[in-house]
């Protein structure tokens, strides 16, 4: 198959100097903060990685779907259903690995349902995603029983030697398994999308499905595979919530993370590393609001007014930051050209 043109070249070839400058400034601030308060700085950075994990997994799910031309606003519902059933698998089996596999299969099943409605039955893709979200809230709310106790959650695993490196050691090399998996998946999906024939076919299907069809690409089959894989990634995000982060289930515990993932995906311009930057920003805001509430009585005098703010106001900061970034700093984002369009072979 020979497909040339803009879709064959990764857009990451140009150096984004503004982004490099922003992250360089943040790195300098981190080093200054670490010099003044190493323990608190490490706690914030570690929490940033943990808080960003379900966001980046949800964003990767969105990238997989939308790069192939299928809109998926049902990520929130996929996360919630997988979190609920992953929790139940853990209660029934007491095996965290089996519970994670169960959550992945649930995500795949919901992804297949979304693909069936969007690709085969040609239902409006926004409506299909909305149905999944409503269905997830209803099913988990109806079947959830209080009093169920889980049998533990994943614990952090420290990588010898690497975990002892100052600053980055505790942040990147002392995490539970799903957090490690999310970091690896960012690299894997980037390579798959921009360095393999499969990724080229996926992007071709998302940009110009008729052209891809003329060179022998099975458009709907590629879309089915991508949406199901996207569902599995959303399922892993749900598993993170109940099997690694909290260790139990609560109604509506995704708390809008699926929608934030979609915003982060657009912030990252449908690229894995761009989305990771957005998820780190959201995770950092979440980590800061937790740290402020935890240490509000120990803030220096010139920051004491922050401790007097209502907790509801501090709690909304990550979401306000997400809106501000999307509205003011993202610029023009160009989605895949065939996104949301049903393909019918002529």
mmCIF file of C-alpha atoms in Angstrom:
data_model
loop_
_atom_site.group_PDB
_atom_site.id
_atom_site.type_symbol
_atom_site.label_atom_id
_atom_site.label_comp_id
_atom_site.label_asym_id
_atom_site.label_seq_id
_atom_site.Cartn_x
_atom_site.Cartn_y
_atom_site.Cartn_z
ATOM 1 C CA UNK A 1 0.000 0.000 0.000
ATOM 2 C CA UNK A 2 1.363 3.398 -0.967
ATOM 3 C CA UNK A 3 -0.190 6.380 0.734
ATOM 4 C CA UNK A 4 1.735 9.606 0.644
ATOM 5 C CA UNK A 5 0.974 13.199 1.600
ATOM 6 C CA UNK A 6 0.412 14.999 4.860
ATOM 7 C CA UNK A 7 -1.145 11.999 6.640
ATOM 8 C CA UNK A 8 2.065 10.032 6.119
ATOM 9 C CA UNK A 9 4.221 12.548 7.957
ATOM 10 C CA UNK A 10 3.955 12.978 11.742
ATOM 11 C CA UNK A 11 3.101 16.572 12.629
ATOM 12 C CA UNK A 12 5.565 16.397 15.541
ATOM 13 C CA UNK A 13 8.445 17.219 13.156
ATOM 14 C CA UNK A 14 8.229 20.950 14.004
ATOM 15 C CA UNK A 15 9.655 22.036 17.346
ATOM 16 C CA UNK A 16 6.942 23.735 19.475
ATOM 17 C CA UNK A 17 9.094 26.415 21.062
ATOM 18 C CA UNK A 18 6.269 27.889 23.149
ATOM 19 C CA UNK A 19 5.527 24.491 24.676
ATOM 20 C CA UNK A 20 9.232 23.870 25.278
ATOM 21 C CA UNK A 21 9.487 27.261 27.000
ATOM 22 C CA UNK A 22 6.463 26.594 29.240
ATOM 23 C CA UNK A 23 7.714 23.175 30.309
ATOM 24 C CA UNK A 24 11.230 24.530 30.779
ATOM 25 C CA UNK A 25 9.849 27.207 33.105
ATOM 26 C CA UNK A 26 7.859 24.617 35.033
ATOM 27 C CA UNK A 27 10.979 22.453 35.396
ATOM 28 C CA UNK A 28 12.882 25.440 36.815
ATOM 29 C CA UNK A 29 10.053 26.095 39.308
ATOM 30 C CA UNK A 30 10.111 22.430 40.358
ATOM 31 C CA UNK A 31 13.848 22.578 41.037
ATOM 32 C CA UNK A 32 13.443 25.761 43.116
ATOM 33 C CA UNK A 33 10.535 24.229 45.045
ATOM 34 C CA UNK A 34 12.510 21.024 45.652
ATOM 35 C CA UNK A 35 15.432 23.033 47.026
ATOM 36 C CA UNK A 36 13.100 24.772 49.511
ATOM 37 C CA UNK A 37 10.753 21.868 50.450
ATOM 38 C CA UNK A 38 11.887 18.513 49.026
ATOM 39 C CA UNK A 39 9.286 16.343 50.782
ATOM 40 C CA UNK A 40 6.247 18.419 49.803
ATOM 41 C CA UNK A 41 7.522 18.848 46.237
ATOM 42 C CA UNK A 42 8.025 15.099 45.818
ATOM 43 C CA UNK A 43 4.532 14.463 47.211
ATOM 44 C CA UNK A 44 2.966 16.894 44.722
ATOM 45 C CA UNK A 45 4.860 15.427 41.752
ATOM 46 C CA UNK A 46 4.018 11.852 42.735
ATOM 47 C CA UNK A 47 0.367 12.780 43.120
ATOM 48 C CA UNK A 48 0.490 14.514 39.723
ATOM 49 C CA UNK A 49 1.463 11.252 38.010
ATOM 50 C CA UNK A 50 -1.232 9.295 39.860
ATOM 51 C CA UNK A 51 -3.964 11.874 39.193
ATOM 52 C CA UNK A 52 -3.047 12.060 35.528
ATOM 53 C CA UNK A 53 -3.170 8.271 34.973
ATOM 54 C CA UNK A 54 -6.940 7.828 34.304
ATOM 55 C CA UNK A 55 -6.940 11.048 32.263
ATOM 56 C CA UNK A 56 -4.178 9.956 29.898
ATOM 57 C CA UNK A 57 -5.690 6.465 29.530
ATOM 58 C CA UNK A 58 -9.050 8.032 28.641
ATOM 59 C CA UNK A 59 -7.330 10.424 26.229
ATOM 60 C CA UNK A 60 -5.512 7.511 24.543
ATOM 61 C CA UNK A 61 -8.896 5.792 24.181
ATOM 62 C CA UNK A 62 -10.233 8.912 22.456
ATOM 63 C CA UNK A 63 -7.176 9.144 20.189
ATOM 64 C CA UNK A 64 -7.566 5.520 19.076
ATOM 65 C CA UNK A 65 -11.219 6.078 18.163
ATOM 66 C CA UNK A 66 -11.044 9.530 16.632
ATOM 67 C CA UNK A 67 -7.863 8.931 14.641
ATOM 68 C CA UNK A 68 -9.889 6.283 12.799
ATOM 69 C CA UNK A 69 -12.841 8.644 12.330
ATOM 70 C CA UNK A 70 -15.187 7.564 15.140
ATOM 71 C CA UNK A 71 -16.235 10.086 17.802
ATOM 72 C CA UNK A 72 -16.335 8.552 21.264
ATOM 73 C CA UNK A 73 -17.906 10.695 23.976
ATOM 74 C CA UNK A 74 -18.860 7.507 25.823
ATOM 75 C CA UNK A 75 -15.444 7.229 27.501
ATOM 76 C CA UNK A 76 -16.968 8.387 30.793
ATOM 77 C CA UNK A 77 -19.489 5.535 30.686
ATOM 78 C CA UNK A 78 -16.863 2.981 29.608
ATOM 79 C CA UNK A 79 -14.701 4.005 32.573
ATOM 80 C CA UNK A 80 -17.598 3.798 35.014
ATOM 81 C CA UNK A 81 -18.833 0.371 33.882
ATOM 82 C CA UNK A 82 -15.301 -1.075 33.884
ATOM 83 C CA UNK A 83 -14.592 0.405 37.314
ATOM 84 C CA UNK A 84 -17.780 -1.141 38.701
ATOM 85 C CA UNK A 85 -17.328 -4.608 37.211
ATOM 86 C CA UNK A 86 -13.583 -4.596 37.937
ATOM 87 C CA UNK A 87 -14.499 -3.910 41.565
ATOM 88 C CA UNK A 88 -17.025 -6.779 41.566
ATOM 89 C CA UNK A 89 -14.479 -9.165 39.979
ATOM 90 C CA UNK A 90 -12.087 -8.250 42.782
ATOM 91 C CA UNK A 91 -14.765 -8.929 45.397
ATOM 92 C CA UNK A 92 -15.695 -12.285 43.849
ATOM 93 C CA UNK A 93 -12.226 -13.634 42.988
ATOM 94 C CA UNK A 94 -9.885 -11.724 45.310
ATOM 95 C CA UNK A 95 -7.375 -11.663 42.437
ATOM 96 C CA UNK A 96 -6.333 -8.197 41.274
ATOM 97 C CA UNK A 97 -4.878 -9.478 38.009
ATOM 98 C CA UNK A 98 -8.105 -11.291 37.060
ATOM 99 C CA UNK A 99 -10.120 -8.233 38.084
ATOM 100 C CA UNK A 100 -7.981 -6.056 35.781
ATOM 101 C CA UNK A 101 -8.468 -8.503 32.892
ATOM 102 C CA UNK A 102 -12.202 -8.457 33.606
ATOM 103 C CA UNK A 103 -12.267 -4.641 33.482
ATOM 104 C CA UNK A 104 -10.395 -4.720 30.153
ATOM 105 C CA UNK A 105 -12.903 -7.191 28.697
ATOM 106 C CA UNK A 106 -15.802 -5.043 29.886
ATOM 107 C CA UNK A 107 -14.208 -2.024 28.201
ATOM 108 C CA UNK A 108 -13.747 -4.053 25.000
ATOM 109 C CA UNK A 109 -17.398 -5.178 25.095
ATOM 110 C CA UNK A 110 -18.675 -1.617 25.554
ATOM 111 C CA UNK A 111 -16.314 -0.462 22.792
ATOM 112 C CA UNK A 112 -17.737 -3.159 20.487
ATOM 113 C CA UNK A 113 -21.242 -1.958 21.372
ATOM 114 C CA UNK A 114 -20.270 1.605 20.468
ATOM 115 C CA UNK A 115 -18.719 0.394 17.199
ATOM 116 C CA UNK A 116 -21.851 -1.616 16.371
ATOM 117 C CA UNK A 117 -24.086 1.415 16.838
ATOM 118 C CA UNK A 118 -21.750 3.904 15.141
ATOM 119 C CA UNK A 119 -20.394 1.846 12.221
ATOM 120 C CA UNK A 120 -22.866 -0.942 11.411
ATOM 121 C CA UNK A 121 -26.180 0.561 12.547
ATOM 122 C CA UNK A 122 -25.053 4.087 11.520
ATOM 123 C CA UNK A 123 -26.452 5.716 14.668
ATOM 124 C CA UNK A 124 -25.280 9.291 15.217
ATOM 125 C CA UNK A 125 -21.956 8.858 17.064
ATOM 126 C CA UNK A 126 -22.683 11.589 19.614
ATOM 127 C CA UNK A 127 -26.008 9.935 20.442
ATOM 128 C CA UNK A 128 -24.325 6.512 20.700
ATOM 129 C CA UNK A 129 -21.790 7.846 23.202
ATOM 130 C CA UNK A 130 -24.500 9.601 25.188
ATOM 131 C CA UNK A 131 -26.462 6.337 25.391
ATOM 132 C CA UNK A 132 -23.399 4.589 26.860
ATOM 133 C CA UNK A 133 -22.910 7.326 29.456
ATOM 134 C CA UNK A 134 -26.548 7.251 30.569
ATOM 135 C CA UNK A 135 -26.602 3.446 30.555
ATOM 136 C CA UNK A 136 -23.479 3.286 32.726
ATOM 137 C CA UNK A 137 -24.882 5.671 35.349
ATOM 138 C CA UNK A 138 -28.169 3.768 35.476
ATOM 139 C CA UNK A 139 -26.723 0.249 35.615
ATOM 140 C CA UNK A 140 -24.004 0.966 38.170
ATOM 141 C CA UNK A 141 -26.384 2.962 40.352
ATOM 142 C CA UNK A 142 -29.053 0.231 40.279
ATOM 143 C CA UNK A 143 -26.831 -2.803 40.860
ATOM 144 C CA UNK A 144 -24.346 -1.304 43.327
ATOM 145 C CA UNK A 145 -24.816 -2.606 46.838
ATOM 146 C CA UNK A 146 -23.280 -0.857 49.798
ATOM 147 C CA UNK A 147 -21.286 -2.961 52.204
ATOM 148 C CA UNK A 148 -19.315 -4.949 49.634
ATOM 149 C CA UNK A 149 -15.679 -5.079 50.663
ATOM 150 C CA UNK A 150 -12.843 -5.341 48.217
ATOM 151 C CA UNK A 151 -9.871 -7.591 48.770
ATOM 152 C CA UNK A 152 -7.078 -5.075 48.546
ATOM 153 C CA UNK A 153 -5.642 -2.926 45.784
ATOM 154 C CA UNK A 154 -2.407 -2.696 43.842
ATOM 155 C CA UNK A 155 0.576 -1.465 45.860
ATOM 156 C CA UNK A 156 3.507 0.603 44.555
ATOM 157 C CA UNK A 157 6.424 -1.375 43.144
ATOM 158 C CA UNK A 158 9.827 0.312 43.395
ATOM 159 C CA UNK A 159 12.370 -0.372 40.653
ATOM 160 C CA UNK A 160 15.769 -0.956 42.296
ATOM 161 C CA UNK A 161 18.424 1.765 41.819
ATOM 162 C CA UNK A 162 16.140 3.918 39.616
ATOM 163 C CA UNK A 163 13.743 4.605 42.490
ATOM 164 C CA UNK A 164 16.622 6.138 44.480
ATOM 165 C CA UNK A 165 17.315 8.900 41.943
ATOM 166 C CA UNK A 166 16.436 12.294 43.490
ATOM 167 C CA UNK A 167 13.110 13.833 42.345
ATOM 168 C CA UNK A 168 12.382 11.586 39.340
ATOM 169 C CA UNK A 169 13.049 8.310 41.209
ATOM 170 C CA UNK A 170 10.019 8.401 43.562
ATOM 171 C CA UNK A 171 7.886 10.046 40.869
ATOM 172 C CA UNK A 172 8.455 7.701 37.915
ATOM 173 C CA UNK A 173 9.989 4.521 39.364
ATOM 174 C CA UNK A 174 7.897 3.809 42.461
ATOM 175 C CA UNK A 175 4.344 3.325 41.232
ATOM 176 C CA UNK A 176 1.631 0.648 41.102
ATOM 177 C CA UNK A 177 1.328 -1.523 37.918
ATOM 178 C CA UNK A 178 -1.452 0.341 36.076
ATOM 179 C CA UNK A 179 0.420 3.637 36.421
ATOM 180 C CA UNK A 180 3.523 2.010 34.902
ATOM 181 C CA UNK A 181 1.318 0.551 32.140
ATOM 182 C CA UNK A 182 -0.106 3.980 31.297
ATOM 183 C CA UNK A 183 3.393 5.457 30.886
ATOM 184 C CA UNK A 184 4.436 2.582 28.622
ATOM 185 C CA UNK A 185 1.223 2.802 26.582
ATOM 186 C CA UNK A 186 1.921 6.461 25.731
ATOM 187 C CA UNK A 187 5.129 5.425 23.938
ATOM 188 C CA UNK A 188 3.620 2.271 22.428
ATOM 189 C CA UNK A 189 0.597 4.041 20.921
ATOM 190 C CA UNK A 190 2.748 6.897 19.614
ATOM 191 C CA UNK A 191 5.007 4.407 17.820
ATOM 192 C CA UNK A 192 2.028 2.410 16.524
ATOM 193 C CA UNK A 193 0.256 5.482 15.173
ATOM 194 C CA UNK A 194 3.215 7.255 13.585
ATOM 195 C CA UNK A 195 5.800 4.577 12.836
ATOM 196 C CA UNK A 196 3.897 1.518 11.636
ATOM 197 C CA UNK A 197 1.784 0.509 8.619
ATOM 198 C CA UNK A 198 -1.142 -0.135 10.957
ATOM 199 C CA UNK A 199 -0.951 3.453 12.236
ATOM 200 C CA UNK A 200 -0.760 4.751 8.666
ATOM 201 C CA UNK A 201 -3.912 2.821 7.780
ATOM 202 C CA UNK A 202 -5.660 4.148 10.897
ATOM 203 C CA UNK A 203 -4.823 7.762 10.059
ATOM 204 C CA UNK A 204 -5.746 7.236 6.403
ATOM 205 C CA UNK A 205 -9.149 5.877 7.441
ATOM 206 C CA UNK A 206 -9.675 8.876 9.707
ATOM 207 C CA UNK A 207 -8.651 11.425 7.078
ATOM 208 C CA UNK A 208 -9.898 10.034 3.768
ATOM 209 C CA UNK A 209 -11.642 6.655 4.045
ATOM 210 C CA UNK A 210 -12.533 6.487 0.335
ATOM 211 C CA UNK A 211 -8.871 6.860 -0.657
ATOM 212 C CA UNK A 212 -7.859 4.229 1.902
ATOM 213 C CA UNK A 213 -10.505 1.880 0.518
ATOM 214 C CA UNK A 214 -9.184 2.224 -3.029
ATOM 215 C CA UNK A 215 -5.780 0.889 -1.935
ATOM 216 C CA UNK A 216 -7.273 -2.124 -0.164
ATOM 217 C CA UNK A 217 -7.758 -0.955 3.428
ATOM 218 C CA UNK A 218 -10.869 -2.457 5.071
ATOM 219 C CA UNK A 219 -12.195 0.819 6.476
ATOM 220 C CA UNK A 220 -14.897 -0.463 8.809
ATOM 221 C CA UNK A 221 -12.745 -3.316 10.101
ATOM 222 C CA UNK A 222 -9.969 -0.865 11.030
ATOM 223 C CA UNK A 223 -12.544 1.329 12.759
ATOM 224 C CA UNK A 224 -13.994 -1.624 14.684
ATOM 225 C CA UNK A 225 -10.549 -2.664 15.928
ATOM 226 C CA UNK A 226 -9.645 0.872 17.000
ATOM 227 C CA UNK A 227 -12.900 1.483 18.848
ATOM 228 C CA UNK A 228 -12.602 -1.845 20.690
ATOM 229 C CA UNK A 229 -8.975 -1.119 21.638
ATOM 230 C CA UNK A 230 -10.094 2.348 22.740
ATOM 231 C CA UNK A 231 -12.729 0.715 24.918
ATOM 232 C CA UNK A 232 -10.052 -1.456 26.527
ATOM 233 C CA UNK A 233 -7.966 1.636 27.331
ATOM 234 C CA UNK A 234 -11.011 3.296 28.912
ATOM 235 C CA UNK A 235 -11.575 0.033 30.798
ATOM 236 C CA UNK A 236 -8.018 0.198 32.140
ATOM 237 C CA UNK A 237 -8.724 3.749 33.319
ATOM 238 C CA UNK A 238 -11.763 2.434 35.181
ATOM 239 C CA UNK A 239 -9.695 -0.386 36.670
ATOM 240 C CA UNK A 240 -7.217 2.204 37.926
ATOM 241 C CA UNK A 241 -9.943 3.908 39.954
ATOM 242 C CA UNK A 242 -11.215 0.823 41.806
ATOM 243 C CA UNK A 243 -8.207 -1.507 41.794
ATOM 244 C CA UNK A 244 -5.307 0.894 42.256
ATOM 245 C CA UNK A 245 -6.373 4.351 43.409
ATOM 246 C CA UNK A 246 -9.315 3.949 45.812
ATOM 247 C CA UNK A 247 -9.728 0.200 46.278
ATOM 248 C CA UNK A 248 -13.530 0.442 46.390
ATOM 249 C CA UNK A 249 -16.452 1.673 44.269
ATOM 250 C CA UNK A 250 -18.725 4.678 44.668
ATOM 251 C CA UNK A 251 -21.611 5.806 42.480
ATOM 252 C CA UNK A 252 -20.447 8.205 39.714
ATOM 253 C CA UNK A 253 -16.872 7.879 40.955
ATOM 254 C CA UNK A 254 -15.422 8.790 37.530
ATOM 255 C CA UNK A 255 -16.522 12.339 38.377
ATOM 256 C CA UNK A 256 -16.243 13.677 34.819
ATOM 257 C CA UNK A 257 -12.775 12.256 34.112
ATOM 258 C CA UNK A 258 -13.970 10.829 30.789
ATOM 259 C CA UNK A 259 -15.015 14.270 29.578
ATOM 260 C CA UNK A 260 -11.770 15.818 30.842
ATOM 261 C CA UNK A 261 -9.936 13.125 28.852
ATOM 262 C CA UNK A 262 -11.665 14.311 25.689
ATOM 263 C CA UNK A 263 -10.600 17.891 26.448
ATOM 264 C CA UNK A 264 -7.032 16.706 27.053
ATOM 265 C CA UNK A 265 -7.093 14.792 23.755
ATOM 266 C CA UNK A 266 -7.999 18.002 21.900
ATOM 267 C CA UNK A 267 -5.388 19.935 23.933
ATOM 268 C CA UNK A 268 -2.804 17.423 22.723
ATOM 269 C CA UNK A 269 -4.028 17.704 19.112
ATOM 270 C CA UNK A 270 -4.820 13.982 18.944
ATOM 271 C CA UNK A 271 -1.217 12.906 19.738
ATOM 272 C CA UNK A 272 -0.248 10.677 22.715
ATOM 273 C CA UNK A 273 2.561 12.897 24.007
ATOM 274 C CA UNK A 274 0.515 16.071 23.587
ATOM 275 C CA UNK A 275 -2.335 14.477 25.517
ATOM 276 C CA UNK A 276 0.117 13.392 28.223
ATOM 277 C CA UNK A 277 1.175 17.030 28.650
ATOM 278 C CA UNK A 278 -2.461 18.026 29.108
ATOM 279 C CA UNK A 279 -3.144 15.226 31.566
ATOM 280 C CA UNK A 280 -0.077 16.207 33.615
ATOM 281 C CA UNK A 281 -1.404 19.764 33.771
ATOM 282 C CA UNK A 282 -4.759 18.530 35.065
ATOM 283 C CA UNK A 283 -3.038 16.098 37.451
ATOM 284 C CA UNK A 284 -0.819 18.887 38.785
ATOM 285 C CA UNK A 285 -3.848 21.104 39.466
ATOM 286 C CA UNK A 286 -5.524 18.218 41.286
ATOM 287 C CA UNK A 287 -2.371 17.480 43.289
ATOM 288 C CA UNK A 288 -2.009 21.140 44.269
ATOM 289 C CA UNK A 289 -5.597 21.446 45.476
ATOM 290 C CA UNK A 290 -5.143 18.292 47.590
ATOM 291 C CA UNK A 291 -1.853 19.582 48.984
ATOM 292 C CA UNK A 292 -3.367 22.997 49.787
ATOM 293 C CA UNK A 293 -6.253 21.415 51.695
ATOM 294 C CA UNK A 294 -3.853 19.089 53.528
ATOM 295 C CA UNK A 295 -1.328 21.761 54.480
ATOM 296 C CA UNK A 296 -3.581 24.813 54.769
ATOM 297 C CA UNK A 297 -2.613 25.326 58.414
ATOM 298 C CA UNK A 298 1.108 25.234 57.581
ATOM 299 C CA UNK A 299 1.141 27.762 54.745
ATOM 300 C CA UNK A 300 3.462 30.778 55.180
ATOM 301 C CA UNK A 301 1.823 34.002 56.350
ATOM 302 C CA UNK A 302 1.758 35.576 52.885
ATOM 303 C CA UNK A 303 -0.185 32.558 51.568
ATOM 304 C CA UNK A 304 -2.495 32.154 54.585
ATOM 305 C CA UNK A 305 -5.438 33.586 52.615
ATOM 306 C CA UNK A 306 -5.388 30.456 50.430
ATOM 307 C CA UNK A 307 -6.141 28.307 53.480
ATOM 308 C CA UNK A 308 -9.261 30.417 54.150
ATOM 309 C CA UNK A 309 -10.777 29.679 50.741
ATOM 310 C CA UNK A 310 -13.811 27.330 50.745
ATOM 311 C CA UNK A 311 -12.819 23.725 49.908
ATOM 312 C CA UNK A 312 -15.412 23.685 47.093
ATOM 313 C CA UNK A 313 -13.600 26.589 45.427
ATOM 314 C CA UNK A 314 -10.222 24.855 45.673
ATOM 315 C CA UNK A 315 -11.753 21.599 44.438
ATOM 316 C CA UNK A 316 -12.994 23.198 41.215
ATOM 317 C CA UNK A 317 -9.544 24.584 40.308
ATOM 318 C CA UNK A 318 -8.527 21.601 38.072
ATOM 319 C CA UNK A 319 -11.705 21.946 36.027
ATOM 320 C CA UNK A 320 -11.378 25.727 35.750
ATOM 321 C CA UNK A 321 -7.793 25.259 34.609
ATOM 322 C CA UNK A 322 -8.955 22.765 31.957
ATOM 323 C CA UNK A 323 -11.512 25.252 30.602
ATOM 324 C CA UNK A 324 -8.975 28.088 30.652
ATOM 325 C CA UNK A 325 -6.372 26.047 28.786
ATOM 326 C CA UNK A 326 -8.834 24.882 26.166
ATOM 327 C CA UNK A 327 -10.325 28.334 25.686
ATOM 328 C CA UNK A 328 -7.180 30.406 25.733
ATOM 329 C CA UNK A 329 -4.041 28.468 24.969
ATOM 330 C CA UNK A 330 -4.792 25.566 22.662
ATOM 331 C CA UNK A 331 -5.281 27.565 19.487
ATOM 332 C CA UNK A 332 -6.891 26.104 16.411
ATOM 333 C CA UNK A 333 -7.137 22.325 16.676
ATOM 334 C CA UNK A 334 -7.766 20.375 13.487
ATOM 335 C CA UNK A 335 -9.485 17.034 14.045
ATOM 336 C CA UNK A 336 -9.212 14.145 11.555
ATOM 337 C CA UNK A 337 -11.109 15.151 8.413
ATOM 338 C CA UNK A 338 -13.519 12.173 8.339
ATOM 339 C CA UNK A 339 -14.348 12.210 12.036
ATOM 340 C CA UNK A 340 -17.989 11.420 12.762
ATOM 341 C CA UNK A 341 -18.731 10.424 9.161
ATOM 342 C CA UNK A 342 -20.148 6.994 8.422
ATOM 343 C CA UNK A 343 -18.343 5.284 5.554
ATOM 344 C CA UNK A 344 -20.391 3.473 2.946
ATOM 345 C CA UNK A 345 -18.565 1.652 0.186
ATOM 346 C CA UNK A 346 -19.685 2.785 -3.273
#
